PDB file of C-alpha atoms and ligand atoms in Angstrom:
ATOM      1  CA  MET A 538       0.063   0.085   0.012  1.00 47.00           C
ATOM      2  CA  ALA A 539       3.037   2.900   1.461  1.00 51.00           C
ATOM      3  CA  TYR A 540       4.571   1.572  -2.224  1.00 49.00           C
ATOM      4  CA  GLY A 541       1.671   2.399  -4.408  1.00 52.00           C
ATOM      5  CA  HIS A 542       1.295   5.951  -2.669  1.00 56.00           C
ATOM      6  CA  TYR A 543       4.787   6.241  -3.195  1.00 51.00           C
ATOM      7  CA  ARG A 544       4.794   5.486  -6.868  1.00 48.00           C
ATOM      8  CA  ARG A 545       1.165   7.422  -7.416  1.00 53.00           C
ATOM      9  CA  TYR A 546       2.908  10.688  -6.038  1.00 52.00           C
ATOM     10  CA  THR A 547       6.477  10.776  -6.941  1.00 49.00           C
ATOM     11  CA  TYR A 548       5.476  12.045  -9.972  1.00 51.00           C
ATOM     12  CA  LEU A 549       2.923  15.012  -9.222  1.00 62.00           C
ATOM     13  CA  ASN A 550       4.067  18.224 -10.725  1.00 66.00           C
ATOM     14  CA  ARG A 551       2.689  20.275  -8.492  1.00 73.00           C
ATOM     15  CA  LYS A 552       2.488  21.088  -4.676  1.00 85.00           C
ATOM     16  CA  MET A 553       1.119  18.261  -2.455  1.00 91.00           C
ATOM     17  CA  ARG A 554      -2.460  18.499  -0.671  1.00 95.00           C
ATOM     18  CA  LEU A 555      -2.112  16.411   2.566  1.00 96.00           C
ATOM     19  CA  VAL A 556      -4.290  15.963   5.627  1.00 97.00           C
ATOM     20  CA  PHE A 557      -2.736  14.815   9.240  1.00 97.00           C
ATOM     21  CA  LEU A 558      -5.017  12.908  11.111  1.00 97.00           C
ATOM     22  CA  GLY A 559      -3.971  11.407  14.697  1.00 96.00           C
ATOM     23  CA  PRO A 560      -5.340  11.912  18.604  1.00 96.00           C
ATOM     24  CA  PRO A 561      -4.320  14.946  20.525  1.00 93.00           C
ATOM     25  CA  GLY A 562      -0.744  14.558  21.831  1.00 92.00           C
ATOM     26  CA  ILE A 563       0.710  12.483  19.207  1.00 94.00           C
ATOM     27  CA  GLY A 564       2.834  15.048  17.475  1.00 91.00           C
ATOM     28  CA  LYS A 565       0.863  16.341  14.615  1.00 93.00           C
ATOM     29  CA  GLY A 566       1.674  19.652  14.657  1.00 92.00           C
ATOM     30  CA  THR A 567       5.374  19.274  15.331  1.00 91.00           C
ATOM     31  CA  GLN A 568       5.739  16.651  12.360  1.00 96.00           C
ATOM     32  CA  ALA A 569       3.276  19.107  10.256  1.00 96.00           C
ATOM     33  CA  LYS A 570       5.771  21.716  10.614  1.00 94.00           C
ATOM     34  CA  ILE A 571       8.885  19.642   9.491  1.00 95.00           C
ATOM     35  CA  ILE A 572       6.668  18.275   6.389  1.00 95.00           C
ATOM     36  CA  CYS A 573       5.090  21.928   5.550  1.00 95.00           C
ATOM     37  CA  HIS A 574       9.051  23.041   5.448  1.00 94.00           C
ATOM     38  CA  ARG A 575      10.241  20.785   3.454  1.00 92.00           C
ATOM     39  CA  PHE A 576       7.594  20.975   0.659  1.00 91.00           C
ATOM     40  CA  THR A 577       7.198  24.634   0.992  1.00 92.00           C
ATOM     41  CA  ILE A 578       3.130  24.348   1.647  1.00 94.00           C
ATOM     42  CA  PRO A 579       1.218  26.347   3.948  1.00 96.00           C
ATOM     43  CA  HIS A 580       0.475  24.789   7.469  1.00 97.00           C
ATOM     44  CA  LEU A 581      -3.200  24.819   8.196  1.00 97.00           C
ATOM     45  CA  SER A 582      -3.747  23.987  11.444  1.00 96.00           C
ATOM     46  CA  THR A 583      -7.864  24.571  12.555  1.00 97.00           C
ATOM     47  CA  GLY A 584      -6.685  24.681  16.087  1.00 94.00           C
ATOM     48  CA  ASP A 585      -4.162  27.550  15.325  1.00 93.00           C
ATOM     49  CA  MET A 586      -6.594  29.608  13.858  1.00 96.00           C
ATOM     50  CA  LEU A 587      -9.091  28.893  16.431  1.00 96.00           C
ATOM     51  CA  ARG A 588      -6.475  29.752  18.896  1.00 92.00           C
ATOM     52  CA  SER A 589      -5.385  33.318  16.989  1.00 92.00           C
ATOM     53  CA  ALA A 590      -9.480  34.073  16.500  1.00 95.00           C
ATOM     54  CA  ILE A 591      -9.601  33.860  20.158  1.00 93.00           C
ATOM     55  CA  SER A 592      -6.456  36.046  21.037  1.00 90.00           C
ATOM     56  CA  ALA A 593      -7.976  38.503  18.333  1.00 94.00           C
ATOM     57  CA  GLU A 594     -11.303  38.392  20.231  1.00 94.00           C
ATOM     58  CA  SER A 595     -13.379  38.188  17.013  1.00 94.00           C
ATOM     59  CA  ASP A 596     -16.696  36.776  17.223  1.00 93.00           C
ATOM     60  CA  LEU A 597     -15.289  33.655  15.999  1.00 93.00           C
ATOM     61  CA  GLY A 598     -12.825  33.210  18.802  1.00 94.00           C
ATOM     62  CA  LYS A 599     -15.409  34.238  21.521  1.00 94.00           C
ATOM     63  CA  LYS A 600     -17.891  31.615  19.914  1.00 92.00           C
ATOM     64  CA  ALA A 601     -14.907  28.875  19.772  1.00 95.00           C
ATOM     65  CA  ARG A 602     -13.606  29.578  23.113  1.00 94.00           C
ATOM     66  CA  THR A 603     -16.731  27.982  25.213  1.00 93.00           C
ATOM     67  CA  PHE A 604     -15.805  24.712  23.261  1.00 94.00           C
ATOM     68  CA  MET A 605     -12.239  24.455  23.039  1.00 93.00           C
ATOM     69  CA  ASP A 606     -11.920  25.185  26.984  1.00 89.00           C
ATOM     70  CA  ARG A 607     -14.280  22.323  27.704  1.00 88.00           C
ATOM     71  CA  GLY A 608     -12.182  20.045  25.477  1.00 88.00           C
ATOM     72  CA  ASN A 609     -15.676  19.615  23.012  1.00 92.00           C
ATOM     73  CA  LEU A 610     -15.122  20.774  19.389  1.00 94.00           C
ATOM     74  CA  VAL A 611     -16.521  23.751  17.460  1.00 97.00           C
ATOM     75  CA  PRO A 612     -19.040  23.419  15.742  1.00 97.00           C
ATOM     76  CA  ASP A 613     -18.688  21.970  12.124  1.00 97.00           C
ATOM     77  CA  ASP A 614     -20.143  24.851  10.221  1.00 96.00           C
ATOM     78  CA  VAL A 615     -18.075  27.255  12.197  1.00 96.00           C
ATOM     79  CA  VAL A 616     -14.803  25.435  11.107  1.00 97.00           C
ATOM     80  CA  LEU A 617     -15.686  24.394   7.569  1.00 97.00           C
ATOM     81  CA  GLY A 618     -16.331  28.154   6.701  1.00 95.00           C
ATOM     82  CA  MET A 619     -13.125  29.175   8.570  1.00 96.00           C
ATOM     83  CA  VAL A 620     -11.299  26.738   6.198  1.00 97.00           C
ATOM     84  CA  GLU A 621     -13.234  27.581   2.785  1.00 96.00           C
ATOM     85  CA  GLU A 622     -11.819  31.333   3.581  1.00 95.00           C
ATOM     86  CA  ARG A 623      -8.253  30.205   4.170  1.00 96.00           C
ATOM     87  CA  LEU A 624      -8.449  28.016   1.092  1.00 95.00           C
ATOM     88  CA  GLN A 625      -8.953  31.138  -1.259  1.00 93.00           C
ATOM     89  CA  LYS A 626      -5.494  32.862  -0.015  1.00 94.00           C
ATOM     90  CA  PRO A 627      -3.280  32.681  -2.938  1.00 93.00           C
ATOM     91  CA  ASP A 628      -0.581  30.559  -0.847  1.00 93.00           C
ATOM     92  CA  ALA A 629      -2.852  27.904  -0.347  1.00 93.00           C
ATOM     93  CA  HIS A 630      -3.320  27.620  -4.259  1.00 89.00           C
ATOM     94  CA  GLY A 631      -0.770  25.261  -4.933  1.00 84.00           C
ATOM     95  CA  GLY A 632      -0.869  22.875  -2.131  1.00 93.00           C
ATOM     96  CA  TYR A 633      -1.197  22.518   1.966  1.00 96.00           C
ATOM     97  CA  LEU A 634      -1.436  20.186   4.877  1.00 97.00           C
ATOM     98  CA  PHE A 635      -4.210  20.325   7.033  1.00 98.00           C
ATOM     99  CA  ASP A 636      -3.409  19.429  10.598  1.00 97.00           C
ATOM    100  CA  GLY A 637      -6.849  18.986  12.715  1.00 95.00           C
ATOM    101  CA  PHE A 638      -8.806  18.962  10.244  1.00 98.00           C
ATOM    102  CA  PRO A 639     -11.511  17.334   9.283  1.00 98.00           C
ATOM    103  CA  ARG A 640     -12.101  16.267  12.478  1.00 97.00           C
ATOM    104  CA  THR A 641     -15.732  14.662  12.109  1.00 98.00           C
ATOM    105  CA  LEU A 642     -17.643  12.910   9.060  1.00 98.00           C
ATOM    106  CA  PRO A 643     -19.284  16.061   8.336  1.00 98.00           C
ATOM    107  CA  GLN A 644     -16.421  18.133   7.926  1.00 98.00           C
ATOM    108  CA  ALA A 645     -14.820  15.388   5.879  1.00 98.00           C
ATOM    109  CA  ASP A 646     -17.782  15.341   3.643  1.00 97.00           C
ATOM    110  CA  GLY A 647     -17.922  19.070   3.772  1.00 98.00           C
ATOM    111  CA  LEU A 648     -14.161  19.137   2.667  1.00 98.00           C
ATOM    112  CA  ASN A 649     -15.025  16.553  -0.151  1.00 96.00           C
ATOM    113  CA  GLU A 650     -17.712  18.765  -1.654  1.00 97.00           C
ATOM    114  CA  LEU A 651     -15.426  22.248  -1.293  1.00 96.00           C
ATOM    115  CA  LEU A 652     -12.839  20.392  -3.184  1.00 95.00           C
ATOM    116  CA  ASN A 653     -14.993  19.222  -5.319  1.00 95.00           C
ATOM    117  CA  ARG A 654     -16.233  22.874  -6.181  1.00 94.00           C
ATOM    118  CA  ILE A 655     -12.846  24.351  -6.688  1.00 91.00           C
ATOM    119  CA  ASN A 656     -11.654  21.107  -8.834  1.00 91.00           C
ATOM    120  CA  GLN A 657      -9.040  19.909  -6.092  1.00 91.00           C
ATOM    121  CA  ASN A 658      -8.326  16.571  -4.332  1.00 91.00           C
ATOM    122  CA  LEU A 659      -6.514  15.597  -1.845  1.00 94.00           C
ATOM    123  CA  ASP A 660      -3.472  13.487  -2.499  1.00 92.00           C
ATOM    124  CA  ILE A 661      -2.690  11.256   1.041  1.00 94.00           C
ATOM    125  CA  VAL A 662      -4.602  11.381   4.636  1.00 97.00           C
ATOM    126  CA  LEU A 663      -2.088  10.202   6.963  1.00 97.00           C
ATOM    127  CA  ALA A 664      -3.152   8.903  10.418  1.00 97.00           C
ATOM    128  CA  LEU A 665      -0.383   9.070  13.115  1.00 97.00           C
ATOM    129  CA  GLU A 666      -1.166   6.652  15.892  1.00 96.00           C
ATOM    130  CA  GLY A 667      -0.215   5.714  19.194  1.00 95.00           C
ATOM    131  CA  ASP A 668      -1.582   4.515  22.524  1.00 94.00           C
ATOM    132  CA  ASP A 669      -3.566   6.689  25.164  1.00 92.00           C
ATOM    133  CA  ASP A 670      -0.717   6.494  28.027  1.00 91.00           C
ATOM    134  CA  ILE A 671       1.922   7.941  26.163  1.00 91.00           C
ATOM    135  CA  LEU A 672      -0.671  10.994  24.626  1.00 93.00           C
ATOM    136  CA  ILE A 673      -1.708  11.616  27.929  1.00 93.00           C
ATOM    137  CA  LYS A 674       1.683  11.780  29.120  1.00 92.00           C
ATOM    138  CA  ARG A 675       3.100  14.068  26.354  1.00 90.00           C
ATOM    139  CA  LEU A 676      -0.369  16.607  26.829  1.00 92.00           C
ATOM    140  CA  SER A 677      -0.184  16.596  30.201  1.00 93.00           C
ATOM    141  CA  SER A 678       3.668  18.117  30.140  1.00 94.00           C
ATOM    142  CA  ARG A 679       3.213  20.064  26.975  1.00 93.00           C
ATOM    143  CA  ARG A 680       3.456  23.739  27.446  1.00 95.00           C
ATOM    144  CA  THR A 681       2.840  26.597  24.931  1.00 93.00           C
ATOM    145  CA  CYS A 682       4.902  30.053  24.415  1.00 94.00           C
ATOM    146  CA  GLU A 683       2.247  32.737  25.534  1.00 91.00           C
ATOM    147  CA  SER A 684       3.943  34.926  22.650  1.00 91.00           C
ATOM    148  CA  CYS A 685       4.845  32.617  19.689  1.00 90.00           C
ATOM    149  CA  GLY A 686       3.171  29.763  20.000  1.00 86.00           C
ATOM    150  CA  THR A 687       5.832  27.516  20.265  1.00 88.00           C
ATOM    151  CA  ILE A 688       5.107  24.013  22.017  1.00 88.00           C
ATOM    152  CA  THR A 689       7.680  22.578  24.466  1.00 92.00           C
ATOM    153  CA  ASN A 690       7.375  19.605  26.472  1.00 91.00           C
ATOM    154  CA  LEU A 691       8.741  19.321  29.751  1.00 93.00           C
ATOM    155  CA  ILE A 692       9.698  15.908  29.750  1.00 88.00           C
ATOM    156  CA  PHE A 693      10.800  15.430  26.272  1.00 84.00           C
ATOM    157  CA  SER A 694      12.344  18.492  25.030  1.00 86.00           C
ATOM    158  CA  PRO A 695      12.826  20.728  28.389  1.00 93.00           C
ATOM    159  CA  PRO A 696      13.365  24.460  27.767  1.00 96.00           C
ATOM    160  CA  ARG A 697      17.004  25.608  28.268  1.00 96.00           C
ATOM    161  CA  GLU A 698      15.598  28.045  30.929  1.00 96.00           C
ATOM    162  CA  GLU A 699      13.019  26.834  33.008  1.00 95.00           C
ATOM    163  CA  GLY A 700       9.398  28.731  32.258  1.00 95.00           C
ATOM    164  CA  LYS A 701      10.871  30.364  29.453  1.00 97.00           C
ATOM    165  CA  CYS A 702      10.574  29.862  25.587  1.00 96.00           C
ATOM    166  CA  ASP A 703      13.588  28.568  23.522  1.00 96.00           C
ATOM    167  CA  GLU A 704      12.613  30.617  20.367  1.00 95.00           C
ATOM    168  CA  CYS A 705      11.576  34.068  21.689  1.00 96.00           C
ATOM    169  CA  SER A 706      11.768  33.537  25.550  1.00 96.00           C
ATOM    170  CA  GLY A 707       8.279  34.405  26.167  1.00 96.00           C
ATOM    171  CA  LYS A 708       6.457  32.776  29.263  1.00 97.00           C
ATOM    172  CA  LEU A 709       5.485  29.038  28.872  1.00 97.00           C
ATOM    173  CA  ILE A 710       2.194  28.301  29.801  1.00 95.00           C
ATOM    174  CA  GLN A 711      -0.161  25.450  30.096  1.00 94.00           C
ATOM    175  CA  ARG A 712      -3.048  25.681  27.744  1.00 88.00           C
ATOM    176  CA  ASN A 713      -6.506  25.488  29.292  1.00 87.00           C
ATOM    177  CA  ASP A 714      -7.314  22.398  27.061  1.00 87.00           C
ATOM    178  CA  ASP A 715      -3.708  20.525  28.167  1.00 91.00           C
ATOM    179  CA  LYS A 716      -4.926  20.591  31.958  1.00 90.00           C
ATOM    180  CA  PRO A 717      -5.984  16.591  33.100  1.00 87.00           C
ATOM    181  CA  ASP A 718      -9.699  16.813  32.919  1.00 87.00           C
ATOM    182  CA  VAL A 719      -9.944  18.332  29.734  1.00 91.00           C
ATOM    183  CA  ILE A 720      -7.067  16.085  28.066  1.00 92.00           C
ATOM    184  CA  SER A 721      -9.435  13.006  29.100  1.00 91.00           C
ATOM    185  CA  GLU A 722     -12.568  14.630  27.481  1.00 91.00           C
ATOM    186  CA  ARG A 723     -10.251  15.525  24.395  1.00 93.00           C
ATOM    187  CA  LEU A 724      -9.173  11.837  24.192  1.00 95.00           C
ATOM    188  CA  LYS A 725     -12.934  10.502  24.103  1.00 94.00           C
ATOM    189  CA  VAL A 726     -14.305  13.278  21.923  1.00 94.00           C
ATOM    190  CA  TYR A 727     -11.305  11.784  19.370  1.00 96.00           C
ATOM    191  CA  GLN A 728     -12.558   8.024  19.580  1.00 96.00           C
ATOM    192  CA  ARG A 729     -15.850   9.197  19.496  1.00 96.00           C
ATOM    193  CA  GLN A 730     -15.834  11.786  16.021  1.00 96.00           C
ATOM    194  CA  THR A 731     -12.652  11.497  14.736  1.00 97.00           C
ATOM    195  CA  GLU A 732     -11.571   7.940  14.595  1.00 96.00           C
ATOM    196  CA  PRO A 733     -14.081   6.940  12.208  1.00 97.00           C
ATOM    197  CA  LEU A 734     -12.482   9.185   9.438  1.00 97.00           C
ATOM    198  CA  ILE A 735      -9.749   6.472   9.587  1.00 97.00           C
ATOM    199  CA  THR A 736     -12.299   3.642   7.542  1.00 96.00           C
ATOM    200  CA  TYR A 737     -13.487   7.049   5.998  1.00 97.00           C
ATOM    201  CA  TYR A 738     -10.400   7.679   4.131  1.00 97.00           C
ATOM    202  CA  ALA A 739      -9.163   4.058   4.188  1.00 96.00           C
ATOM    203  CA  GLU A 740     -12.253   2.886   1.847  1.00 95.00           C
ATOM    204  CA  LYS A 741     -11.355   5.755  -0.506  1.00 93.00           C
ATOM    205  CA  ASP A 742      -7.814   4.129  -0.687  1.00 91.00           C
ATOM    206  CA  GLN A 743      -6.188   7.584   0.351  1.00 92.00           C
ATOM    207  CA  LEU A 744      -5.087   6.623   3.904  1.00 96.00           C
ATOM    208  CA  ILE A 745      -1.429   5.955   5.302  1.00 96.00           C
ATOM    209  CA  ARG A 746      -1.032   4.642   8.821  1.00 96.00           C
ATOM    210  CA  VAL A 747       2.058   5.871  10.689  1.00 97.00           C
ATOM    211  CA  ASN A 748       3.448   4.858  13.960  1.00 97.00           C
ATOM    212  CA  GLY A 749       3.773   8.446  15.668  1.00 96.00           C
ATOM    213  CA  VAL A 750       5.710   6.809  18.933  1.00 94.00           C
ATOM    214  CA  GLY A 751       9.161   7.529  18.786  1.00 91.00           C
ATOM    215  CA  THR A 752      11.544  10.375  18.680  1.00 90.00           C
ATOM    216  CA  ILE A 753      10.379  13.219  16.267  1.00 91.00           C
ATOM    217  CA  LYS A 754      13.518  12.121  13.917  1.00 94.00           C
ATOM    218  CA  GLU A 755      12.049   8.438  13.625  1.00 96.00           C
ATOM    219  CA  VAL A 756       8.441   9.303  13.372  1.00 96.00           C
ATOM    220  CA  THR A 757       9.546  11.980  10.361  1.00 97.00           C
ATOM    221  CA  ALA A 758      11.475   9.137   8.806  1.00 96.00           C
ATOM    222  CA  ARG A 759       8.376   7.010   8.829  1.00 97.00           C
ATOM    223  CA  ILE A 760       6.497   9.816   7.170  1.00 96.00           C
ATOM    224  CA  SER A 761       8.492  10.413   4.816  1.00 94.00           C
ATOM    225  CA  LYS A 762       8.943   7.183   3.284  1.00 93.00           C
ATOM    226  CA  ASN A 763       5.575   7.553   2.271  1.00 91.00           C
ATOM    227  CA  LEU A 764       6.060  10.883   0.491  1.00 89.00           C
ATOM    228  CA  PRO A 765       7.436  12.168  -2.912  1.00 81.00           C
ATOM    229  CA  ASP A 766      11.380  12.106  -2.862  1.00 67.00           C
ATOM    230  CA  GLY A 767      10.938  11.050   0.829  1.00 49.00           C
ATOM    231  CA  GLU A 768      13.867   8.519   1.066  1.00 43.00           C
ATOM    232  CA  SER A 769      15.274  10.889   3.743  1.00 41.00           C
TER     233      SER A 769
HETATM  234  P1  AMP B 850      -5.891  21.307  17.712  1.00 71.27           P
HETATM  235  O1  AMP B 850      -4.686  22.216  18.405  1.00 71.27           O
HETATM  236  O2  AMP B 850      -5.633  20.506  16.896  1.00 71.27           O
HETATM  237  O3  AMP B 850      -5.509  20.073  19.238  1.00 71.27           O
HETATM  238  O4  AMP B 850      -7.145  21.993  18.612  1.00 71.27           O
HETATM  239  C1  AMP B 850      -7.546  22.493  19.885  1.00 71.27           C
HETATM  240  C2  AMP B 850      -9.081  22.550  19.979  1.00 71.27           C
HETATM  241  O5  AMP B 850      -9.533  23.429  18.951  1.00 71.27           O
HETATM  242  C3  AMP B 850      -9.998  21.158  19.810  1.00 71.27           C
HETATM  243  O6  AMP B 850      -9.946  20.413  20.979  1.00 71.27           O
HETATM  244  C4  AMP B 850     -10.990  21.825  19.425  1.00 71.27           C
HETATM  245  O7  AMP B 850     -11.904  22.445  20.388  1.00 71.27           O
HETATM  246  C5  AMP B 850     -10.621  22.997  18.269  1.00 71.27           C
HETATM  247  N1  AMP B 850     -11.076  22.677  16.905  1.00 71.27           N
HETATM  248  C6  AMP B 850      -9.486  22.277  16.371  1.00 71.27           C
HETATM  249  N2  AMP B 850      -9.884  21.964  15.090  1.00 71.27           N
HETATM  250  C7  AMP B 850     -10.925  21.695  15.052  1.00 71.27           C
HETATM  251  C8  AMP B 850     -12.011  21.200  14.025  1.00 71.27           C
HETATM  252  N3  AMP B 850     -11.382  20.427  12.823  1.00 71.27           N
HETATM  253  N4  AMP B 850     -13.175  21.117  14.261  1.00 71.27           N
HETATM  254  C9  AMP B 850     -13.836  21.213  15.415  1.00 71.27           C
HETATM  255  N5  AMP B 850     -12.712  21.744  16.523  1.00 71.27           N
HETATM  256  C10 AMP B 850     -11.463  22.088  16.160  1.00 71.27           C
END
C-alpha cells in the first residue's frame, strides 16, 4: 500500500495536498511543521486558526472558546466556513497540509464537497497512531509559549531556561485544554468523532497509517517514506 502511494505521488508536478489525522498529543503539529517546511506548503492548523481568533477576540474566537476550553469540538459549520476562507488565500492555491481538520464525518464530507467545487483532490491522508498512555503523558507535560505559540515538552524537550520559550524567551504556559480533566475529554471526543475518519479515508484508498511513537526524527523518517522524494 505505502509503495503504491509512493509511486503514485512521486510524479506529481504540483505541490501536495495532505491531511494529518491523529489523536491529540501524537505530535501532528510538530511533524506537520517539518513536512510543510520541506515541501514549502502552508500548514493549515484549524487549532492554530481558532486560537488566533481567540487572541484577536473576534466573534468567531468568542464562539470557539467555550467549546475549546471544555475539550469539545467547535461546530462543523464554523470550522468549514473558516477553512473555506483560508483556502482562498493565494499561498494555499498550490498545495497545503491540514492539521487537525477534518475532525468529524460532516467535516470530511464538507471538505470533499468544497474540493470538488474548486476542482481539487487530496493526495494523501496520513494517520499518526499511538496509545492513550503516551498521549496523556505528552499532553500533560506540554507547555505553549504565550507570545509565539511554540510548543515545548517538559519531559521530552525541556526548555533551556525554566518557564521560558527557547525561541523568543516568552512565558511558557499550560493551555487550558492541556489540563488533566480536559485531556481525557479530548481523547474521548477523538475516539467518538474523529476515529471514524480512518475508515472513511481507508475506503477511499487515500489513507496511510504511521506509528507516531518515537523520537521526532524517527517519526519524520517513517512519514517521509510515504511521501514523494521522501527517502531521507
Ligand atoms: P488542536 O490544536 O488541533 O488540538 O485543537 C484544539 C481545539 O480546537 C480542539 O480541542 C477543538 O476544540 C478545536 N478544534 C481544532 N480543530 C477543530 C476542528 N477541525 N473541528 C472542531 N474543533 C476543532
